[in-house]
Amino acid sequence: MTIIMTPEKVPFFAGTYFPQASMLKLLPHFANIWKEERQKVSEVGQAIISSLGELQSGYAGGDLNASHLDACYESLKKDYDKKFGGFGKHPKFPTCHTLSFLLRYHHRTGKTQSLSMTEHTLKNIRLGGIYDHIGFGIHRYSTDEKWLVPHFEKMLYDQALFAIANLECYLVTNNEFYLRSCQNTLEYVNRKLTSDEGGFYSAEDADSEGEEGKFYLWTIEEITEILGERDASYFISKFHFNAKGNYHDEVTQKLTGKNIPHLSLSQIEPESKRERKIREKLYAQREKRVHPQLDDKVLTDWNGLMISAFARSAGGLNDYSYLQTAKKAADFCLVNLRSPDGKLLKCWRGGKAGLPAHLEDYAFFIQGLIDLYEASLDSQYLKHADELTKLAIELFEDDNEGGFFLTAKDGEKLLIRPKEIYDGAIPSGNSVMALNLARLFKITSNSEYEKKLFRLFSAFAGFIEQNPKGAEVLLHALDFILSSPLELVVAGEYQKDTTRSMLREIKQRFIPSKVLLFTDSSKPDHTLLELVPFLANHKNIDGNSTFYACRNQTCTKPRTSLREVIEFLDQPRE
């Protein structure tokens, strides 16, 4: 984004990205305006500041309830592209947290259309040109409604949100297409966006050798030279190549002879051995090209999202390697992106960390730590999540109106202190903090978290009334609370097969409104008991692994057999 402002940092012009040639024309124009029409510049700047303040002040309202979930669903239905999936016109962004809302709505209501919208969108994205069929990973957005021609940049946050949406859809449907989409995306992140130290890099650029998408595009001649006639003919047909290409020059809009590999909805079968060999051969050849530049910053907020993706996948898929990746990244952030006073820092690169963290850094990283606790059952991660939540409340909460400011109270003084709720390409810090507060309240029974949560709901109820689908992740939190969350506790020796089987059965189900706790009878966890005192009453029975299902700390009868646990988890929810 381009912003032109006065020396006092008052903006008077804003626009999106401008190429160098355009900027060279614009700057003399604005220099002349600054010299000749300074009073007008001042008036425009003050009007902008007033408008920003008015926009923010209109967010508050009454209470949020289930009707707001219904309104969001109805609004998404109206905006849904029935032919190609996704929402709205081009350019189309994946916004996979929207799909995660639809999965929760399906779970709550049983509405099949909510699920079908999610499935159709995920399939079209994974099969389209927006997904890298050779090296995996999702590009930033599609320039057309078909998900064919992407802006080729690959962002860490898109990988995280896409992996999570596919994981959740797999847990709901048991369709292995979504499992493969999740695994392929995590494979890309492990291969290309994971540092030796454990933190995740931010992005790969769109350009190489000064040309958008050059690294990812293919001519038929290149494919034939690499694969030979027989395999080339097979690949060209399967991935819909054209002799004239399917990629247009950005300026002339003429076909370039280059192709973006993509599939159709009828081609969702697993990759065959032959296809894998072809893909690996093309990948090896592509690696010899000049690569897009790697943005090797490690950002706290985006790392939090990626930790969540690996942690949830570790639990949902029972994959130890994903758990190790999540733990290594979280440990890296806790050591390198936390200052001696306990506050988070925003960015690490090349051994140096700095810049004060914003709300998103706290919110996303706390979420990652909670997810990592549920995957690993290591209470240190829950302790860090609790500590950082208390710190976030101290630094960012709006004591008057509820909710959280973007910047800390001891941060740089801005024209206005923004308080954001809109969930765009990534969720807002307030939306994710709402879910963190809801989960931690149910885990720790800290009533302060519940109070902060409902103040946050009230702070943005007016926004939700006016924009039903403007903050879907905030509605994740609302759905969580309205569903009377389950507190699932397993007590037993972790090394026992029955204990692990009980935990695995819980993790491998889509139960969005629940928290999971584990107490190991063979070695008391004092850190966990300090955080969750009510666990002291949950013991194993007669040395058997024991499962407790509770709501508001009121539990049904303990269950000691795996069959009983499965029967409980499979019964329809009210």
PDB file of N, CA and C in Angstrom, residues 17 49 55 71 125 131-132 195 199 217 223 243 264 268 286 299 315 320 350 402 406 416 489 491 499 531:
ATOM      1  N   TYR A  17      -0.589  -0.666  -4.610  1.00  0.00           N
ATOM      2  CA  TYR A  17       0.772  -0.698  -5.137  1.00  0.00           C
ATOM      3  C   TYR A  17       0.867   0.121  -6.428  1.00  0.00           C
ATOM      4  N   ILE A  49      -8.597  11.654   9.350  1.00  0.00           N
ATOM      5  CA  ILE A  49      -8.459  11.261  10.760  1.00  0.00           C
ATOM      6  C   ILE A  49      -9.832  11.179  11.426  1.00  0.00           C
ATOM      7  N   LEU A  55     -15.337   5.605  12.083  1.00  0.00           N
ATOM      8  CA  LEU A  55     -15.473   4.201  11.701  1.00  0.00           C
ATOM      9  C   LEU A  55     -15.282   3.287  12.901  1.00  0.00           C
ATOM     10  N   ALA A  71     -27.038 -15.272  10.343  1.00  0.00           N
ATOM     11  CA  ALA A  71     -26.916 -14.144   9.414  1.00  0.00           C
ATOM     12  C   ALA A  71     -25.629 -14.241   8.600  1.00  0.00           C
ATOM     13  N   ILE A 125      -9.927 -24.859  -5.435  1.00  0.00           N
ATOM     14  CA  ILE A 125      -8.648 -24.223  -5.128  1.00  0.00           C
ATOM     15  C   ILE A 125      -7.502 -25.209  -5.340  1.00  0.00           C
ATOM     16  N   TYR A 131      -2.940 -23.357  -6.963  1.00  0.00           N
ATOM     17  CA  TYR A 131      -2.134 -24.317  -6.201  1.00  0.00           C
ATOM     18  C   TYR A 131      -0.973 -24.798  -7.074  1.00  0.00           C
ATOM     19  N   ASP A 132       0.203 -24.909  -6.488  1.00  0.00           N
ATOM     20  CA  ASP A 132       1.400 -25.332  -7.205  1.00  0.00           C
ATOM     21  C   ASP A 132       1.398 -26.863  -7.307  1.00  0.00           C
ATOM     22  N   SER A 195      13.083 -22.782   8.667  1.00  0.00           N
ATOM     23  CA  SER A 195      14.500 -22.500   8.903  1.00  0.00           C
ATOM     24  C   SER A 195      15.151 -23.650   9.647  1.00  0.00           C
ATOM     25  N   GLY A 199      12.072 -21.838  13.196  1.00  0.00           N
ATOM     26  CA  GLY A 199      11.058 -20.849  12.848  1.00  0.00           C
ATOM     27  C   GLY A 199      10.673 -20.943  11.383  1.00  0.00           C
ATOM     28  N   LEU A 217       5.888 -21.362 -14.653  1.00  0.00           N
ATOM     29  CA  LEU A 217       5.235 -21.543 -15.952  1.00  0.00           C
ATOM     30  C   LEU A 217       6.027 -22.482 -16.851  1.00  0.00           C
ATOM     31  N   ILE A 223       8.290 -29.166 -21.528  1.00  0.00           N
ATOM     32  CA  ILE A 223       7.785 -30.412 -20.949  1.00  0.00           C
ATOM     33  C   ILE A 223       8.233 -31.600 -21.793  1.00  0.00           C
ATOM     34  N   ALA A 243      -1.317 -25.222 -26.790  1.00  0.00           N
ATOM     35  CA  ALA A 243      -0.156 -24.859 -27.617  1.00  0.00           C
ATOM     36  C   ALA A 243       0.131 -23.363 -27.523  1.00  0.00           C
ATOM     37  N   SER A 264      -9.163 -30.548 -13.450  1.00  0.00           N
ATOM     38  CA  SER A 264     -10.605 -30.299 -13.405  1.00  0.00           C
ATOM     39  C   SER A 264     -11.208 -31.086 -12.250  1.00  0.00           C
ATOM     40  N   ILE A 268      -9.882 -35.865  -9.270  1.00  0.00           N
ATOM     41  CA  ILE A 268      -9.524 -35.752  -7.854  1.00  0.00           C
ATOM     42  C   ILE A 268      -8.909 -37.042  -7.304  1.00  0.00           C
ATOM     43  N   ARG A 286      12.841 -27.874 -12.389  1.00  0.00           N
ATOM     44  CA  ARG A 286      12.452 -26.512 -11.998  1.00  0.00           C
ATOM     45  C   ARG A 286      13.394 -25.932 -10.958  1.00  0.00           C
ATOM     46  N   LEU A 299       8.209 -14.101  11.404  1.00  0.00           N
ATOM     47  CA  LEU A 299       7.236 -13.211  12.031  1.00  0.00           C
ATOM     48  C   LEU A 299       6.443 -13.970  13.089  1.00  0.00           C
ATOM     49  N   GLY A 315      -2.239 -33.858  15.937  1.00  0.00           N
ATOM     50  CA  GLY A 315      -3.277 -34.531  16.696  1.00  0.00           C
ATOM     51  C   GLY A 315      -4.284 -35.228  15.812  1.00  0.00           C
ATOM     52  N   TYR A 320       3.632 -37.872  14.436  1.00  0.00           N
ATOM     53  CA  TYR A 320       4.633 -37.392  15.392  1.00  0.00           C
ATOM     54  C   TYR A 320       5.557 -36.361  14.754  1.00  0.00           C
ATOM     55  N   GLY A 350      18.115 -13.542  10.617  1.00  0.00           N
ATOM     56  CA  GLY A 350      19.571 -13.642  10.660  1.00  0.00           C
ATOM     57  C   GLY A 350      20.164 -13.525  12.045  1.00  0.00           C
ATOM     58  N   GLY A 402     -13.990  -2.306  25.905  1.00  0.00           N
ATOM     59  CA  GLY A 402     -13.795  -3.724  25.653  1.00  0.00           C
ATOM     60  C   GLY A 402     -13.099  -3.969  24.336  1.00  0.00           C
ATOM     61  N   LEU A 406      -4.843  -2.530  18.449  1.00  0.00           N
ATOM     62  CA  LEU A 406      -3.806  -3.150  17.635  1.00  0.00           C
ATOM     63  C   LEU A 406      -2.421  -2.957  18.248  1.00  0.00           C
ATOM     64  N   ILE A 416      -4.577   7.737  15.641  1.00  0.00           N
ATOM     65  CA  ILE A 416      -5.618   7.073  16.413  1.00  0.00           C
ATOM     66  C   ILE A 416      -5.067   5.700  16.787  1.00  0.00           C
ATOM     67  N   VAL A 489     -11.514 -34.841  29.716  1.00  0.00           N
ATOM     68  CA  VAL A 489     -10.357 -35.129  30.558  1.00  0.00           C
ATOM     69  C   VAL A 489     -10.046 -36.617  30.465  1.00  0.00           C
ATOM     70  N   ALA A 491      -7.543 -39.347  32.350  1.00  0.00           N
ATOM     71  CA  ALA A 491      -6.647 -39.584  33.483  1.00  0.00           C
ATOM     72  C   ALA A 491      -6.089 -40.990  33.362  1.00  0.00           C
ATOM     73  N   THR A 499      -4.814 -45.472  27.304  1.00  0.00           N
ATOM     74  CA  THR A 499      -4.748 -44.016  27.487  1.00  0.00           C
ATOM     75  C   THR A 499      -4.513 -43.325  26.154  1.00  0.00           C
ATOM     76  N   LEU A 531      -2.637 -24.379  37.004  1.00  0.00           N
ATOM     77  CA  LEU A 531      -3.438 -23.725  35.968  1.00  0.00           C
ATOM     78  C   LEU A 531      -4.882 -24.220  35.983  1.00  0.00           C
TER      79      LEU A 531
END
